[in-house]
Structure formats: C-alpha cells, structure tokens
mmCIF file of N, CA, C and O in Angstrom:
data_model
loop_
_atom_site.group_PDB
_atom_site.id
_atom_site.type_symbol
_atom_site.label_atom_id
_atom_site.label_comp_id
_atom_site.label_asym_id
_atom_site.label_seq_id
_atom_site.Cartn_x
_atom_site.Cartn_y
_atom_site.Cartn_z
ATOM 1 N N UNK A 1 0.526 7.635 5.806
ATOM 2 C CA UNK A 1 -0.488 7.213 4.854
ATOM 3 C C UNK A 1 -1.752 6.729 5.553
ATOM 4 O O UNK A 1 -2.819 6.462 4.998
ATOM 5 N N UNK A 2 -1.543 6.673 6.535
ATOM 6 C CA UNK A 2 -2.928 6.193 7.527
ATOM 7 C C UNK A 2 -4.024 7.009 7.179
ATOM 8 O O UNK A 2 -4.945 6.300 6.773
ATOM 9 N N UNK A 3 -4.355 8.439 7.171
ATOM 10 C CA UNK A 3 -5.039 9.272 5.879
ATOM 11 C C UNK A 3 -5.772 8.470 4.808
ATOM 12 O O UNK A 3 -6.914 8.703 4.413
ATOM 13 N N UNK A 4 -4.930 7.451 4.373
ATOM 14 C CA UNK A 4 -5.498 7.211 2.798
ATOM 15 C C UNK A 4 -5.707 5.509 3.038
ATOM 16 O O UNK A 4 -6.546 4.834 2.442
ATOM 17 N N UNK A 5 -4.497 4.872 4.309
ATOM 18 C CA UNK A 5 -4.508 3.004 3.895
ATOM 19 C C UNK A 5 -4.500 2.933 5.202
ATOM 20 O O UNK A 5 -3.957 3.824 5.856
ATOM 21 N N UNK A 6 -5.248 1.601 5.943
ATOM 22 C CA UNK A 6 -5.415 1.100 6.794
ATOM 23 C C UNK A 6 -4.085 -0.108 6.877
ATOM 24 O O UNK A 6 -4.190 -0.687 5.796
ATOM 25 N N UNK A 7 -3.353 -0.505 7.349
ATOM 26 C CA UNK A 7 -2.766 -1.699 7.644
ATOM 27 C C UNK A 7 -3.383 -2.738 8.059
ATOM 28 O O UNK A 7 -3.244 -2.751 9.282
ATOM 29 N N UNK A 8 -4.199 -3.924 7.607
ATOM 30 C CA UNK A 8 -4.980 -5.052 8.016
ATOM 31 C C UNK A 8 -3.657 -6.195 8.648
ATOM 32 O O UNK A 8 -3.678 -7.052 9.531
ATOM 33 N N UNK A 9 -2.957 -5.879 8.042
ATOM 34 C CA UNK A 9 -1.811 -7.089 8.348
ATOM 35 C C UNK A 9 -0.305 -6.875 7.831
ATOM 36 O O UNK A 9 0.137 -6.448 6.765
ATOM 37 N N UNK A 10 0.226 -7.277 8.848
ATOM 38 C CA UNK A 10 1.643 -7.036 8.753
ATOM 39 C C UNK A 10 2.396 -6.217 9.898
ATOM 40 O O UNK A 10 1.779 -5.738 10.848
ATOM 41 N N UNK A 11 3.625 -6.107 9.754
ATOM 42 C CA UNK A 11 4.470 -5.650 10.983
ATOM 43 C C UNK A 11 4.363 -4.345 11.066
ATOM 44 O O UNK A 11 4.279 -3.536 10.143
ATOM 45 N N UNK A 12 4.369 -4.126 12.427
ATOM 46 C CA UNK A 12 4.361 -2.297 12.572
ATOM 47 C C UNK A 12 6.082 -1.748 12.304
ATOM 48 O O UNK A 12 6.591 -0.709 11.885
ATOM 49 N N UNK A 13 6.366 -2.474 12.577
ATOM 50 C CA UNK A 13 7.989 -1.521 12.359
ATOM 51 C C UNK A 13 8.195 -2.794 11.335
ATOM 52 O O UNK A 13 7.659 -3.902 11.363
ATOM 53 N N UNK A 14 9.377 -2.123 10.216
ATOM 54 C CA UNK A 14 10.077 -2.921 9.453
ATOM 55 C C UNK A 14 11.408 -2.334 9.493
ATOM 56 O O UNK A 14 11.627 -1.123 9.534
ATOM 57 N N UNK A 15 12.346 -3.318 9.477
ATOM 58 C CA UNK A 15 13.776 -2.927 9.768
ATOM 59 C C UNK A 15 14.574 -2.224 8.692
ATOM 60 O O UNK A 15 14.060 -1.849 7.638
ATOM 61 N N UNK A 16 15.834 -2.063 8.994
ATOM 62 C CA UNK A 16 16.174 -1.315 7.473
ATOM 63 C C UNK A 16 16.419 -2.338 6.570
ATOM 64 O O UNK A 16 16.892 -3.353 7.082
ATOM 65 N N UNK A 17 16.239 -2.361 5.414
ATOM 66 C CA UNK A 17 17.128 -3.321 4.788
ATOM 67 C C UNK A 17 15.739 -4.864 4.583
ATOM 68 O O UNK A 17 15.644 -5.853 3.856
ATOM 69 N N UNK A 18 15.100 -4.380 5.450
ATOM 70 C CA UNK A 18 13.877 -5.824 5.657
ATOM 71 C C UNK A 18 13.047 -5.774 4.768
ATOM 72 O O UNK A 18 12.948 -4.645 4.285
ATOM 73 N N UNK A 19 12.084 -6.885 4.129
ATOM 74 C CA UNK A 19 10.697 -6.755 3.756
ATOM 75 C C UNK A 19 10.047 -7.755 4.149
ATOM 76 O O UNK A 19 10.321 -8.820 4.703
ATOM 77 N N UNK A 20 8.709 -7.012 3.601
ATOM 78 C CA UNK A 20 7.538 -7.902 4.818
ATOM 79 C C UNK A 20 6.801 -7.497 3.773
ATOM 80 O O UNK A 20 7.134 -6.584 3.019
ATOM 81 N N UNK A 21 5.186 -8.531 3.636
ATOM 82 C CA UNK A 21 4.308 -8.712 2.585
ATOM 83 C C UNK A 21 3.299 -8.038 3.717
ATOM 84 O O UNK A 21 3.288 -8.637 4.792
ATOM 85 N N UNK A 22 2.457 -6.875 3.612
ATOM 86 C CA UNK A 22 1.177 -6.154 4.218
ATOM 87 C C UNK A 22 -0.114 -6.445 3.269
ATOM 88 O O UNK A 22 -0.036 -6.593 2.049
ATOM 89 N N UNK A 23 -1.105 -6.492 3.900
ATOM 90 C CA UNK A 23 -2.515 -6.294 3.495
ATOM 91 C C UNK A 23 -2.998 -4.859 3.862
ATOM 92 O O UNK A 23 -3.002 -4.411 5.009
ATOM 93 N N UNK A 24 -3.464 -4.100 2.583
ATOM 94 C CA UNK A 24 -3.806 -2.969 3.207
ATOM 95 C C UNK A 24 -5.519 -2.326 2.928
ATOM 96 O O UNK A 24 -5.934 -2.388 1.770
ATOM 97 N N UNK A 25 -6.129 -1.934 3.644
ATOM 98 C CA UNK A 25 -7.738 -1.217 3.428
ATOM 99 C C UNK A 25 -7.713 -0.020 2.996
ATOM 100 O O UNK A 25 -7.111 0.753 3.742
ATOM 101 N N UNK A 26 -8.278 0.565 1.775
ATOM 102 C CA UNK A 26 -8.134 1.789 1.968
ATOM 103 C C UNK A 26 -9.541 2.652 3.390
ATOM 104 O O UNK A 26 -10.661 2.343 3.797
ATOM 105 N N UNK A 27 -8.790 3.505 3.588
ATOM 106 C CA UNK A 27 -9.670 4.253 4.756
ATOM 107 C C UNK A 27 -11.157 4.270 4.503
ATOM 108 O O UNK A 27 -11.963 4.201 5.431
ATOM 109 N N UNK A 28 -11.415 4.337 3.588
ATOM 110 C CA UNK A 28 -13.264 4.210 2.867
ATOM 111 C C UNK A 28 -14.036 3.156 3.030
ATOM 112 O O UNK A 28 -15.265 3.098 2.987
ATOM 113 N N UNK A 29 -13.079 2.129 3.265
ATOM 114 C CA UNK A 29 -13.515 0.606 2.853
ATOM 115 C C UNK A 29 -13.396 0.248 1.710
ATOM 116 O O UNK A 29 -13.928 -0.812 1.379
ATOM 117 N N UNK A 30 -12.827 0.846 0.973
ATOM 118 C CA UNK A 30 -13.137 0.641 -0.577
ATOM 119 C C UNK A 30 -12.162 1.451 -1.924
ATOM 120 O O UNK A 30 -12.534 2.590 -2.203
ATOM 121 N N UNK A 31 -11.269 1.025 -2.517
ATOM 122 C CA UNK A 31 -10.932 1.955 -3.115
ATOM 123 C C UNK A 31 -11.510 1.429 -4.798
ATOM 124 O O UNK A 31 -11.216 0.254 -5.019
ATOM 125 N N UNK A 32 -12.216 2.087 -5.884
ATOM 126 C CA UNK A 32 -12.263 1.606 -6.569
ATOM 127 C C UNK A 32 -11.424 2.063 -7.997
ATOM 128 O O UNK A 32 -11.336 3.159 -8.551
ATOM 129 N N UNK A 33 -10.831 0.677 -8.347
ATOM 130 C CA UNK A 33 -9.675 0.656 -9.750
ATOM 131 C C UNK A 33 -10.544 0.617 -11.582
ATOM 132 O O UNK A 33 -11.547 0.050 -12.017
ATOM 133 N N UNK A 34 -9.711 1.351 -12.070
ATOM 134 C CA UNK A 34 -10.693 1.490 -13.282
ATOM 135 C C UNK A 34 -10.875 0.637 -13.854
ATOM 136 O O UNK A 34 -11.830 0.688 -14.629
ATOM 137 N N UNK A 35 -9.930 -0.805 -13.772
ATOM 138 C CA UNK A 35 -10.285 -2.329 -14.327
ATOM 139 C C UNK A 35 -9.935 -3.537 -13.629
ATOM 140 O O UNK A 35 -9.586 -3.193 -12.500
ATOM 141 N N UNK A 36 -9.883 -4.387 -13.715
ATOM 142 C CA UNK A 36 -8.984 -5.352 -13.295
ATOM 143 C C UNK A 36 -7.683 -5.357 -14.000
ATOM 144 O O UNK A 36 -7.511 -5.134 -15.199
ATOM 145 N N UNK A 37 -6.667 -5.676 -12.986
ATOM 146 C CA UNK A 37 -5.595 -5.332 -14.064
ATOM 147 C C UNK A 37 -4.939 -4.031 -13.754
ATOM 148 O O UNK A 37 -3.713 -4.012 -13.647
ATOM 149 N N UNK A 38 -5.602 -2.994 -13.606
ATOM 150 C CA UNK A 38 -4.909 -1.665 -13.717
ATOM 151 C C UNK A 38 -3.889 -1.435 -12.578
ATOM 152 O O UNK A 38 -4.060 -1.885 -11.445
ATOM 153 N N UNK A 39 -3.026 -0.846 -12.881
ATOM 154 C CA UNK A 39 -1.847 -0.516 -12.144
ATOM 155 C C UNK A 39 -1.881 0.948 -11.128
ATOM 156 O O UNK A 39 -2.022 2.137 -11.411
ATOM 157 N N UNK A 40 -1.663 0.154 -9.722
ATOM 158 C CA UNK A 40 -2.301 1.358 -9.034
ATOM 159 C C UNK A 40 -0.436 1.736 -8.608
ATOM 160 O O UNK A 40 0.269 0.729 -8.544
ATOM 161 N N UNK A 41 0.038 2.657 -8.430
ATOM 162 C CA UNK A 41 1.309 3.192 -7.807
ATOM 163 C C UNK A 41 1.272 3.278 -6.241
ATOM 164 O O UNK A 41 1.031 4.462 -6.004
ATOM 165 N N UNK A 42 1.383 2.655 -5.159
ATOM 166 C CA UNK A 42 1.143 3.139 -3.796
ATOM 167 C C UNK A 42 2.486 3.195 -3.130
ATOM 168 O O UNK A 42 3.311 2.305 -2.921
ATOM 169 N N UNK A 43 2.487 4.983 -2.743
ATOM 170 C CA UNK A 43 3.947 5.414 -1.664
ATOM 171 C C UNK A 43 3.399 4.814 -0.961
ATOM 172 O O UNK A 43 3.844 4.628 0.172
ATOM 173 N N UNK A 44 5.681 4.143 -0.055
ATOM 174 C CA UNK A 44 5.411 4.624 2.047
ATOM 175 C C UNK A 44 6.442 5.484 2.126
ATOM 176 O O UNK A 44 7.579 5.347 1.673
ATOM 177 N N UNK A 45 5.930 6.468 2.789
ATOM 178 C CA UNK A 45 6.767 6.789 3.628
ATOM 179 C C UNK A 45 7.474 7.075 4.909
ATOM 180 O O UNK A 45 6.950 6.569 5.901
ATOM 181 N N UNK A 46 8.257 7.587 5.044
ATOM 182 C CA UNK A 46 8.921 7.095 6.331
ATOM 183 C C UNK A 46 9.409 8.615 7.018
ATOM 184 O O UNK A 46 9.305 9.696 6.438
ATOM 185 N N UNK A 47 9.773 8.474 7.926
ATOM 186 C CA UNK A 47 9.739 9.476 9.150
ATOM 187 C C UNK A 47 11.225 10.085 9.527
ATOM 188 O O UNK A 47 11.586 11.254 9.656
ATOM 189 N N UNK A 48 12.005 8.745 9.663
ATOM 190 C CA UNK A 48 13.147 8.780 10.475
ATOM 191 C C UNK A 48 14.195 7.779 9.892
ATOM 192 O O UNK A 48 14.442 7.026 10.835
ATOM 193 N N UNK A 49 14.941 7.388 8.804
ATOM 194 C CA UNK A 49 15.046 8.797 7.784
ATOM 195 C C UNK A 49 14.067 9.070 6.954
ATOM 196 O O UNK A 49 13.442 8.072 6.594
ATOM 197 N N UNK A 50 13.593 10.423 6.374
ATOM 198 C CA UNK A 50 12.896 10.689 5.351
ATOM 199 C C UNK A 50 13.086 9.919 4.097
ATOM 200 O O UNK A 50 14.054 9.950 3.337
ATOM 201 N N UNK A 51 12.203 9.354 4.026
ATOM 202 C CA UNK A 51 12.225 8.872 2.748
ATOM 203 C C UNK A 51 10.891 8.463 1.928
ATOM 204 O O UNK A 51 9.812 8.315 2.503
ATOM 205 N N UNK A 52 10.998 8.354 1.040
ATOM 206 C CA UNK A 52 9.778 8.174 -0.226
ATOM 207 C C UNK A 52 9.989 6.271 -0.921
ATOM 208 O O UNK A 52 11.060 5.888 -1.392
ATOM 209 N N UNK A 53 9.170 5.677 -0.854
ATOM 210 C CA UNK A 53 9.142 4.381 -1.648
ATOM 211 C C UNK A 53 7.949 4.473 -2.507
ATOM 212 O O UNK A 53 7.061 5.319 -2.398
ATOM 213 N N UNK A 54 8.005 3.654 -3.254
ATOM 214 C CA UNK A 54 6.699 3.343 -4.042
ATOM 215 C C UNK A 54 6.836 2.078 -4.642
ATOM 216 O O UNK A 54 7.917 1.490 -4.691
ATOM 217 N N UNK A 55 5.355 1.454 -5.289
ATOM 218 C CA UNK A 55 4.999 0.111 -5.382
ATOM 219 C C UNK A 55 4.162 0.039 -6.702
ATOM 220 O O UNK A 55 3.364 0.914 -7.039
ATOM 221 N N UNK A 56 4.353 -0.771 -7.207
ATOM 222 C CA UNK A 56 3.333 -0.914 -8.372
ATOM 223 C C UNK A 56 2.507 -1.791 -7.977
ATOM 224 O O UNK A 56 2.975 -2.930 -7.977
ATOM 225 N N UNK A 57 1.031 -1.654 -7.505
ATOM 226 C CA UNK A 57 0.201 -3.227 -7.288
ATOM 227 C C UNK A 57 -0.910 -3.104 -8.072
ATOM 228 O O UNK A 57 -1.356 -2.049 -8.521
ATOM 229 N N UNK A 58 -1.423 -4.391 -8.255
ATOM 230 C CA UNK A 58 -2.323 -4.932 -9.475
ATOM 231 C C UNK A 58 -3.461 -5.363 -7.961
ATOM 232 O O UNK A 58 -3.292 -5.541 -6.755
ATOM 233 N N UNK A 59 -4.831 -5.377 -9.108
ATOM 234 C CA UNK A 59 -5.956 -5.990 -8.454
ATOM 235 C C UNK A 59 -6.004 -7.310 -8.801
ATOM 236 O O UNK A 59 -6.361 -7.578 -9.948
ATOM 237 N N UNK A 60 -5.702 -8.235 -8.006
ATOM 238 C CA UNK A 60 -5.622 -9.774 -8.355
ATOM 239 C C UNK A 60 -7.388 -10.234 -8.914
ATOM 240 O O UNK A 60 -8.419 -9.786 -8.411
ATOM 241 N N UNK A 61 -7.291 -11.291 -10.135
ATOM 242 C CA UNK A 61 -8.072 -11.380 -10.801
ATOM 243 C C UNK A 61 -9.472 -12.210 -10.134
ATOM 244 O O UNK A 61 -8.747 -13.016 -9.551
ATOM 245 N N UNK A 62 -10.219 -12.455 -9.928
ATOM 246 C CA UNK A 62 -11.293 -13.004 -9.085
ATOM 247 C C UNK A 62 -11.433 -14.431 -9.679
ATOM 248 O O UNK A 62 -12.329 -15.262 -9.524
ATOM 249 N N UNK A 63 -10.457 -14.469 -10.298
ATOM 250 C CA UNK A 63 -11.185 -16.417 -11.090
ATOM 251 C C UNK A 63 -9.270 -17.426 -11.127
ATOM 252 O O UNK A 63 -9.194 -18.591 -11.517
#
C-alpha cells in the first residue's frame, strides 16, 4: 500500500496475532473525504502469508 499510504507512525513488522495503533499519510499529502464523518474502508495487506484485512476509519471531528 505504500503506492497509496505513507506510515507516519507505528511498527514496521507486526506479529501474528498482534495489534498496534499506526498513523498513516496518504502519498499526496492529502486525501480528501466527502464529509466529516464519512466512512473510508482502508486494506493491509500482507506478503507472507497472503492475506487481505480491512478497516473502517472515520475522519475525527475538529472540535
């Protein structure tokens, strides 16, 4: 996904079974959401084993 999201923060490897909270950039600097609020879907995926995840994240509200 490096293509599309920058990793600002968080672990480069995550273990199996582990989670870890990341900050991510999109590659543009910028991705823009159609509201506040709106529900963006973001895959990871993975290499070794293949696999597909996905995430539901929200744009946290500015107030």
């Amino acid at each position: 996904m490096s293509r599309y999201w920058t990793v600002v923060r968080g672990p480069v490897v995550l273990p199996a079974r582990a989670s870890a909270r990341y900050e991510l950039q999109p590659h543009a600097g910028r991705f823009a959401l159609p509201r506040p609020g709106a529900r963006v879907r973001l895959p990871a995926f993975t290499a070794v084993p293949q696999t597909l995840s996905s995430a539901d994240v929200r744009l946290r509200s500015s107030g």
